[in-house]
Short mmCIF file of C-alpha atoms and ligand atoms in Angstrom, two decimals:
data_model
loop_
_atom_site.label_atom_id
_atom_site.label_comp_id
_atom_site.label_asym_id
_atom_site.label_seq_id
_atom_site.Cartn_x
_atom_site.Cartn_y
_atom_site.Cartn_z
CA UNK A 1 13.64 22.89 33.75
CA UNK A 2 14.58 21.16 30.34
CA UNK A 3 18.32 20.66 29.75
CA UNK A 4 19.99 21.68 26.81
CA UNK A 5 20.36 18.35 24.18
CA UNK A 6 23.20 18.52 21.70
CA UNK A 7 22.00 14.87 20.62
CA UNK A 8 22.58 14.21 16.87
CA UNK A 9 19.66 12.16 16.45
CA UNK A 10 16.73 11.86 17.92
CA UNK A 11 17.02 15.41 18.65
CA UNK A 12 16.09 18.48 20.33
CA UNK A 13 12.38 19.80 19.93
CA UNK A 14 11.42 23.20 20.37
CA UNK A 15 9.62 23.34 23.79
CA UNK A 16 7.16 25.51 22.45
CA UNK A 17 5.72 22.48 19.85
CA UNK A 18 5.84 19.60 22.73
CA UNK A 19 3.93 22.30 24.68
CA UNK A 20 1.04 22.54 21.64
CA UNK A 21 1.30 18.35 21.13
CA UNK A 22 0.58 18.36 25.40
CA UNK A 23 -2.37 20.46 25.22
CA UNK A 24 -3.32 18.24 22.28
CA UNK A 25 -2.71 14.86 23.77
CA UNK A 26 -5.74 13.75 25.22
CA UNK A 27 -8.42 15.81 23.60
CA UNK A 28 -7.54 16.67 19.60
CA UNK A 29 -9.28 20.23 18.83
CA UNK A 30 -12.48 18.96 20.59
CA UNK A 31 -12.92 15.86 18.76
CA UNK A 32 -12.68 14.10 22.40
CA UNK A 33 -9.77 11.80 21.37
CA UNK A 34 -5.48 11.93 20.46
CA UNK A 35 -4.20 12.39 16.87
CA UNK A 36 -2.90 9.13 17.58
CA UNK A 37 -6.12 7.19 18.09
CA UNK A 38 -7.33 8.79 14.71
CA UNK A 39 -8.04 6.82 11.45
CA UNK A 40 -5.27 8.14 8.91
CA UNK A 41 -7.64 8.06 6.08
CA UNK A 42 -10.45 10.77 8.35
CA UNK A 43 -11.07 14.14 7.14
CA UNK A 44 -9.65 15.52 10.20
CA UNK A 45 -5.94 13.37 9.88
CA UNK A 46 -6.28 14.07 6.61
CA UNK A 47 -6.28 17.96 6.58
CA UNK A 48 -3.22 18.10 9.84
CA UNK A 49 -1.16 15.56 7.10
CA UNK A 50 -1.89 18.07 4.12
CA UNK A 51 -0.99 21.23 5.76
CA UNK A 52 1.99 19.74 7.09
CA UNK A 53 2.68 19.52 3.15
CA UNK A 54 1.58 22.51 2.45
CA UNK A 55 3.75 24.03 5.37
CA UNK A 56 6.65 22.02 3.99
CA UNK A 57 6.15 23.27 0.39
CA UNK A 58 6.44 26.77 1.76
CA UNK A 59 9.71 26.86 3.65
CA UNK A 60 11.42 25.03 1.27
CA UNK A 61 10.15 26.75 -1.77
CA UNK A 62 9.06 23.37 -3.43
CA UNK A 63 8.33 23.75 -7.30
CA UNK A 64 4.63 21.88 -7.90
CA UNK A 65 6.70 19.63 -10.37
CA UNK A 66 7.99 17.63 -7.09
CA UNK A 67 6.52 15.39 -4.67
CA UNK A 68 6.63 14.86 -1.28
CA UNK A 69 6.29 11.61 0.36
CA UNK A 70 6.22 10.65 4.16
CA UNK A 71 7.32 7.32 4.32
CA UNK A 72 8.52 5.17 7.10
CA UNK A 73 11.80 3.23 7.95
CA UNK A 74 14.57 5.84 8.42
CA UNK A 75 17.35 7.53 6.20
CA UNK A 76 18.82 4.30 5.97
CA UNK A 77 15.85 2.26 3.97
CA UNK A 78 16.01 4.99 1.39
CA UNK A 79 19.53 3.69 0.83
CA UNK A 80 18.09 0.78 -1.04
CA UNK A 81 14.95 2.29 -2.10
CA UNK A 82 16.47 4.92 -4.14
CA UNK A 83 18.14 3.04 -6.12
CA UNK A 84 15.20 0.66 -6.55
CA UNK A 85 13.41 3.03 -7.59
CA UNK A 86 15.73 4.76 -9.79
CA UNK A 87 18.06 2.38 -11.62
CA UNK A 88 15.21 -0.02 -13.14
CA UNK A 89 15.93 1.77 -16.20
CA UNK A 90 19.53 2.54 -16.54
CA UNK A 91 21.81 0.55 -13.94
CA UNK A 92 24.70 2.33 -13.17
CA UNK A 93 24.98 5.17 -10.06
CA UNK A 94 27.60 7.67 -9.26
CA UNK A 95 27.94 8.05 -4.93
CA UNK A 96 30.01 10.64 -3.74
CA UNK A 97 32.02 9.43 -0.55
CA UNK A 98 32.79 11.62 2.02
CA UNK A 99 31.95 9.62 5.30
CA UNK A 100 30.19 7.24 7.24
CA UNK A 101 26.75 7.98 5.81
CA UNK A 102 27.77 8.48 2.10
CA UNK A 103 29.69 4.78 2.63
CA UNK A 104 26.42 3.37 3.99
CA UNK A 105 24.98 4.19 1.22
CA UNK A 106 26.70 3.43 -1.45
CA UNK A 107 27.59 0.11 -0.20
CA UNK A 108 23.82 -0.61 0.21
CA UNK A 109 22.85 0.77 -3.26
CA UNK A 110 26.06 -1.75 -4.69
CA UNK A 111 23.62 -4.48 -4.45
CA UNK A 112 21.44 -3.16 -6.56
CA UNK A 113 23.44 -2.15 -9.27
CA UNK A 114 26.49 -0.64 -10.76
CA UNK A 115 27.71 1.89 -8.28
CA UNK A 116 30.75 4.20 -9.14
CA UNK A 117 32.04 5.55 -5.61
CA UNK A 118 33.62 8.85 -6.13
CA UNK A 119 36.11 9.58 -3.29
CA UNK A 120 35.61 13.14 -2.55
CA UNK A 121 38.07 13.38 0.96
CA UNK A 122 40.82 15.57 0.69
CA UNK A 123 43.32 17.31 3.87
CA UNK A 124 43.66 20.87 3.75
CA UNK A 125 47.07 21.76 6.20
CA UNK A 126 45.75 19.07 8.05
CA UNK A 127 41.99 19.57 8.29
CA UNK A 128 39.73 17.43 6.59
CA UNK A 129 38.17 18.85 3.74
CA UNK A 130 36.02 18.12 0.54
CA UNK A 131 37.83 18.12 -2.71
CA UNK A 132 37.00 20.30 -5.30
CA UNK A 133 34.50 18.78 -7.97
CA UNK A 134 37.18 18.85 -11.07
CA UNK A 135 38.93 15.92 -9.50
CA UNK A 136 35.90 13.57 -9.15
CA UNK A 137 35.93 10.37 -11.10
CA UNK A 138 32.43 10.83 -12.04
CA UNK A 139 31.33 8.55 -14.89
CA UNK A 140 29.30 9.59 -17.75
CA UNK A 141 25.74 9.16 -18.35
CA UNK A 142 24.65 7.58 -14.60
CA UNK A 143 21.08 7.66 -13.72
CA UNK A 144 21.73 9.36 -10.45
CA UNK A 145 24.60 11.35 -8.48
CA UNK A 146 23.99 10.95 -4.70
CA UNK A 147 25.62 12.31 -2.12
CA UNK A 148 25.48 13.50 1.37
CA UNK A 149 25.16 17.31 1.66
CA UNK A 150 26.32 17.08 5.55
CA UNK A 151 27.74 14.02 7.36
CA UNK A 152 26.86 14.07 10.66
CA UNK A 153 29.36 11.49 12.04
CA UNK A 154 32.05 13.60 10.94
CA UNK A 155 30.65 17.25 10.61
CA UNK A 156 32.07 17.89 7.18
CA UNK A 157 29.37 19.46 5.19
CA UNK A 158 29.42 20.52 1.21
CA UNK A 159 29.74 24.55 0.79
CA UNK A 160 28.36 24.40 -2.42
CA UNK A 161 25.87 21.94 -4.52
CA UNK A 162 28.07 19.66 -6.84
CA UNK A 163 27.47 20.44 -10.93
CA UNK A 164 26.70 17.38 -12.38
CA UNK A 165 24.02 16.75 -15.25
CA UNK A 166 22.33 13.17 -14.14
CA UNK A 167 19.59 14.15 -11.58
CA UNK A 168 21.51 14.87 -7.96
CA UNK A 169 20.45 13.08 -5.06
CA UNK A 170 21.06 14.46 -1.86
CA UNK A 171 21.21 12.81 1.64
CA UNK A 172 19.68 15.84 3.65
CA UNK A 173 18.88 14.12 7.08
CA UNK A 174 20.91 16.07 9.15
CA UNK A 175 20.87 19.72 7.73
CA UNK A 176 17.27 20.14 5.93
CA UNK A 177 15.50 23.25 7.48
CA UNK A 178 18.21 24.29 8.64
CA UNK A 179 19.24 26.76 5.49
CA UNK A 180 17.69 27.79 1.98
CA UNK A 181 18.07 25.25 -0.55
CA UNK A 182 17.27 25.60 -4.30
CA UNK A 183 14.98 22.70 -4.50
CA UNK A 184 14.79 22.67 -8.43
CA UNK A 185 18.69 21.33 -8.23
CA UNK A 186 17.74 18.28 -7.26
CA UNK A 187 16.62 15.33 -8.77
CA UNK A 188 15.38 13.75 -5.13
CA UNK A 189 15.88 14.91 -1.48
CA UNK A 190 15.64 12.37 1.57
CA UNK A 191 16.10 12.95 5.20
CA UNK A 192 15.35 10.98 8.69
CA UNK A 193 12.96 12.95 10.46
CA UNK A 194 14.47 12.77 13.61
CA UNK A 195 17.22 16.04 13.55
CA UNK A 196 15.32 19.25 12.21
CA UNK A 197 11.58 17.94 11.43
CA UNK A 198 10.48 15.72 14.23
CA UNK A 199 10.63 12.23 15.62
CA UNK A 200 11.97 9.44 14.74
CA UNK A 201 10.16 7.19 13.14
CA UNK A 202 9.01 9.16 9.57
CA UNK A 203 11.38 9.85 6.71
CA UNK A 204 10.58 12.39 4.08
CA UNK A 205 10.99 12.07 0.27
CA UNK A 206 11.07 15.40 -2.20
CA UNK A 207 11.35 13.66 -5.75
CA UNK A 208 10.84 15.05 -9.31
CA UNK A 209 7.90 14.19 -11.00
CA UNK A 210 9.79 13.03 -13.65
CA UNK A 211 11.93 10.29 -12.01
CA UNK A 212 8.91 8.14 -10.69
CA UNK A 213 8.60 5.87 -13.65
CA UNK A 214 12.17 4.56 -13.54
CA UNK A 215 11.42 1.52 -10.92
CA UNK A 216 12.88 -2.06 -11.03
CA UNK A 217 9.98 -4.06 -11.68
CA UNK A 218 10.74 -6.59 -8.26
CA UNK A 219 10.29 -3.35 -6.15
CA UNK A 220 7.88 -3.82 -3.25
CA UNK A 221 5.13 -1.73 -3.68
CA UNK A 222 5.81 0.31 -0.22
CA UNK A 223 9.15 1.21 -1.17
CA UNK A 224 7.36 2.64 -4.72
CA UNK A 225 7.51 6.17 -5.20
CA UNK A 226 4.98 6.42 -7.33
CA UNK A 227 2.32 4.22 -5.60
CA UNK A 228 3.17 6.12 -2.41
CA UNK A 229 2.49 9.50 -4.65
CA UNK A 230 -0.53 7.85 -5.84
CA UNK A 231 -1.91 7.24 -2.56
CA UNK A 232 -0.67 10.41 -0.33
CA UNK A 233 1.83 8.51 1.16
CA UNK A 234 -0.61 6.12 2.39
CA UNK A 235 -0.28 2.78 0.78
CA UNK A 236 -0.39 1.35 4.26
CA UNK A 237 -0.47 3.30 7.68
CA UNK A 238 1.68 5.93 7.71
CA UNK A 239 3.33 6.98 11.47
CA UNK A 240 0.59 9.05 11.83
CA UNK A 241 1.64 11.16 15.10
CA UNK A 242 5.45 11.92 14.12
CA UNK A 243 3.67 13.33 10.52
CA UNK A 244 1.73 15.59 13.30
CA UNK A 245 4.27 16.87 14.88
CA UNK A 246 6.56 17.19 12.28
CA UNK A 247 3.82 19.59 10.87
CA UNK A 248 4.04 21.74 14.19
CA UNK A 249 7.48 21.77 13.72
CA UNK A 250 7.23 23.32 10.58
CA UNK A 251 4.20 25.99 11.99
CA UNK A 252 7.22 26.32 14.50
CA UNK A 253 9.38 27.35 11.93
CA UNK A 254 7.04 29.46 10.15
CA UNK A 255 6.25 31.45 13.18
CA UNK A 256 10.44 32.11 13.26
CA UNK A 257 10.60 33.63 9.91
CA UNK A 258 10.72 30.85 7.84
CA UNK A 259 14.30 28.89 6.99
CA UNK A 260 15.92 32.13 6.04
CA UNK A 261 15.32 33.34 9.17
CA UNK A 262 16.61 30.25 11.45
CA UNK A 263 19.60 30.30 9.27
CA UNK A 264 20.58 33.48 10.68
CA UNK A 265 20.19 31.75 13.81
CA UNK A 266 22.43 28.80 12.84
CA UNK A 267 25.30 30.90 11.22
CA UNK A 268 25.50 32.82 14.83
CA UNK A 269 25.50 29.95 16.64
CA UNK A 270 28.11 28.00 14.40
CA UNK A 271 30.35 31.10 14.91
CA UNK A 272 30.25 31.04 18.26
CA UNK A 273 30.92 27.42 18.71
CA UNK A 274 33.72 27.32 15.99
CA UNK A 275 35.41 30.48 17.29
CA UNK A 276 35.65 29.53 21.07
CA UNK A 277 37.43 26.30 19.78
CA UNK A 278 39.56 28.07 17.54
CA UNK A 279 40.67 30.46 20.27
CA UNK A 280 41.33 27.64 22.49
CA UNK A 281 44.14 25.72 22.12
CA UNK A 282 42.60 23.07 24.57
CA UNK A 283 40.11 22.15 22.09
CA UNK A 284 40.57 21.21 18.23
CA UNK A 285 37.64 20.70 15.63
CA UNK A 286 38.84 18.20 12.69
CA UNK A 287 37.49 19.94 9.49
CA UNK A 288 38.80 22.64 7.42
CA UNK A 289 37.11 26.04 7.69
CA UNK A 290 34.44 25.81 4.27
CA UNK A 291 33.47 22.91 4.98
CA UNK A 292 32.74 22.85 8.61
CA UNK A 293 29.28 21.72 9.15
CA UNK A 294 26.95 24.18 11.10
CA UNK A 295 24.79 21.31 11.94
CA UNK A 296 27.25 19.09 14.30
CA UNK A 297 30.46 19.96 15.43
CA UNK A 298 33.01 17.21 16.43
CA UNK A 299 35.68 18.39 18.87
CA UNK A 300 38.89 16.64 20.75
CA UNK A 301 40.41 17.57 24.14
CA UNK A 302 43.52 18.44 23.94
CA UNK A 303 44.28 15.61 26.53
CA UNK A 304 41.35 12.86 26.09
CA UNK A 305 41.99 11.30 29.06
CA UNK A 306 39.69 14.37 30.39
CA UNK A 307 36.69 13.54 28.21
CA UNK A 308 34.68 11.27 30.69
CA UNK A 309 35.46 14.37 33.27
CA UNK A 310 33.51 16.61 30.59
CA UNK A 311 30.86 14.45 29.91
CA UNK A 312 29.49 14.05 33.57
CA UNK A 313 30.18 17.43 34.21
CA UNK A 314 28.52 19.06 31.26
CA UNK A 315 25.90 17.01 32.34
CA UNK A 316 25.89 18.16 35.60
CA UNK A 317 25.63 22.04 34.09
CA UNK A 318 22.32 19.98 32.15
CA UNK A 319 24.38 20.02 28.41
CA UNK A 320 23.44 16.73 27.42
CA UNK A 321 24.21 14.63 24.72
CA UNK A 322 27.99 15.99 23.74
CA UNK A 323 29.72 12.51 23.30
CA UNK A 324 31.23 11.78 19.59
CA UNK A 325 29.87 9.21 17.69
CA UNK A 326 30.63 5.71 18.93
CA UNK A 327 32.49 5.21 15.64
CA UNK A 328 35.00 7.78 16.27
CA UNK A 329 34.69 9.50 20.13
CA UNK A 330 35.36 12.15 21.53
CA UNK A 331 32.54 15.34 21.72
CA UNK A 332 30.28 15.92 19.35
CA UNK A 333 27.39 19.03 19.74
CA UNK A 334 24.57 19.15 17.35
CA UNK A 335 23.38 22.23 17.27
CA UNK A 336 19.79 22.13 15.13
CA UNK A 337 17.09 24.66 14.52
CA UNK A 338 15.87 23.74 18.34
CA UNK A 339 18.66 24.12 19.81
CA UNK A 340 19.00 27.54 21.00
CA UNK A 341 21.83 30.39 20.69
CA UNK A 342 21.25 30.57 24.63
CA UNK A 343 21.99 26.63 24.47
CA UNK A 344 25.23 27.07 22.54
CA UNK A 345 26.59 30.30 24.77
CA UNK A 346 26.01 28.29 28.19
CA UNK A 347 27.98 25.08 26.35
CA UNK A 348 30.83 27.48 25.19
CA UNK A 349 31.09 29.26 28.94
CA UNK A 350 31.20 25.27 30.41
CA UNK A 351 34.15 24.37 27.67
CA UNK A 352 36.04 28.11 28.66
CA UNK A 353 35.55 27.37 32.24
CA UNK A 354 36.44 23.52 32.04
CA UNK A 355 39.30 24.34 30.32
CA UNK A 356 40.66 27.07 32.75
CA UNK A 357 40.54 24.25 35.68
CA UNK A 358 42.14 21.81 33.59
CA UNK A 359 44.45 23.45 30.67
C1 PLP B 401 23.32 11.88 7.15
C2 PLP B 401 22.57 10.68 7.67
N1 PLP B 401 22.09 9.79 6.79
C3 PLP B 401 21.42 8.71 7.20
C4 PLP B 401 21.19 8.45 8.53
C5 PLP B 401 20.42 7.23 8.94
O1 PLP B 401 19.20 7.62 9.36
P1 PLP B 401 18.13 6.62 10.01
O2 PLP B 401 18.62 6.28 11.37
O3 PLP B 401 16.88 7.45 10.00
O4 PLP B 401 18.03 5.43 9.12
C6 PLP B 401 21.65 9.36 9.49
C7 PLP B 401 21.41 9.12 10.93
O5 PLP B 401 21.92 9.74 11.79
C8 PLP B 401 22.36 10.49 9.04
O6 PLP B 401 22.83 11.38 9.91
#
């Protein structure tokens, strides 16, 4: 029986897509061999890596006037190849700071060029919140506002898409797919594969047409939005067999109702989570209420000497995965598109009953 994994990254799958890859494994629609023993540039590879597009285009709504790229290299290489690609013609960059993932970036992007970090943490009685836009330093004509829409370290998550005229760019690893976004707001959209579109190991990139011609001439070509556009993503091998699954994640998804439909999902399942822990007084969540991320939710014991005592035993009940980051401890669940509302209520009936034998 498969356990229930609250991991923030590499993630939960839904069974029913590592069910289609395992009938696929061996024997690839007849053709007598795996997707992953495949040439990337056959007809066949070439169709399951365009209707993974296609499929993509579709649940996020993607106006034709964008791009999408499936590169390689994690989250984290996009924090130097965005601005590599997008400060060759005006240097400076305003990043939006609101945790460990934001910081990453912008201190990576810093050696690049001009950055402008815009500190965007606030308390509200107590909770840690995101202040409101009107007292951002943001500078004046930057060639790029990045930020990241949900932090996964910390759980604090934007409740609304900051107003800024420079093109926004938005960090989207660990909450894309998993509610409608207004693509056309964006100027470029990144996000590790590994939470809510598949395994580790691909990284997509949405981008505006417009913004491909702004590259700093010492670029390497792989990093190169445009040549990657120009060549399907394919300038050298792409990871062929986390492209393929990704795309049955998004048939998945389809088959669920689309993003609209999974949100629903998430909202109940964030409500659930959220309210047991603010009925409880054993357990205390960090963040202030709007922006409280529905993605991962951090959460102390009330006495932390108990929180090795949870882990094994939420193990033993098969919750896996529930430890904070290693930055800052104590529980963290992530609860993505594939992890189930079942999932969540047999996590919140360990934490009520774990708390009865030790509150
Ligand atoms: C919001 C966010 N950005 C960036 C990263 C880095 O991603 P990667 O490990 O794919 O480089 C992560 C990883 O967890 C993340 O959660």
């Amino acid at each position: 029986m498969r356990a229930y994994n609250f991991c923030a990254g590499p993630a939960a799958l839904p069974t029913a897509v590592l069910e289609k890859a395992q009938q696929e494994m061996l024997d690839w629609h007849g053709k007598g061999l795996s997707i992953m023993e495949m040439s990337h540039r056959s007809k066949d590879y070439v169709a399951v890596a365009e209707k993974a597009e296609a499929d993509l285009r579709q649940l996020l709504n993607i106006p034709e006037n964008y791009k999408v790229l499936f590169l390689q290299g994690g989250a984290s290489l996009q924090f130097s190849a965005i601005p590599l690609n997008l400060l060759g013609k005006n240097s400076k960059a305003d990043y939006i700071h609101t945790g460990i993932w934001s910081e990453k970036a912008y201190k990576e992007a810093s050696r690049y060029g001009e950055i402008n970090v815009v500190e965007a943490g606030t308390t509200i009685d107590g909770k840690l919140a995101i202040s409101d836009q009107s007292t951002w330093n943001l500078s004046k004509d930057p060639a790029y506002v990045h930020y990241a829409e949900n932090e996964t370290i910390g759980g604090i998550q934007f409740d609304k898409i900051p107003e800024v005229s420079a093109p926004l760019v938005s960090d989207l690893s660990s909450s894309i797919l998993s509610a409608p976004i207004d693509v056309s707001k964006f100027g470029l959209i990144y996000a590790g594969a590994q939470k809510n579109i598949g395994p580790a190991g691909l990284t997509l990139v949405i981008i505006r047409d417009d913004l491909l011609d702004q590259a700093k001439p010492e670029i390497p070509s792989i990093l190169k939005y445009s040549a990657q556009s120009k060549n399907g993503s394919m300038v050298n091998t792409p990871a062929t067999y986390a492209w393929y699954l990704s795309g049955l994640v998004f048939e998945w998804l389809l088959e669920q109702g689309g993003v609209e439909a999974i949100h629903k999902v998430n909202l109940e399942k964030a409500k659930l989570l959220y309210g047991y822990i603010d009925s409880s007084d054993f357990y205390n969540n960090p963040i202030a209420i709007q922006n409280r991320s529905i993605m991962n939710v951090p959460f102390t014991l009330a006495n932390s000497d108990l929180d090795k005592q949870f882990l094994k035993e939420a193990e033993e009940n098969r919750l896996l995965n529930l430890a904070g980051h290693r930055s800052v401890g104590g529980m963290r669940a992530s609860i993505y598109n594939a992890v189930p509302l079942a999932g969540v209520q047999a996590l919140v009936s360990f934490m009520e009953d774990f708390a009865k034998r030790n509150g």
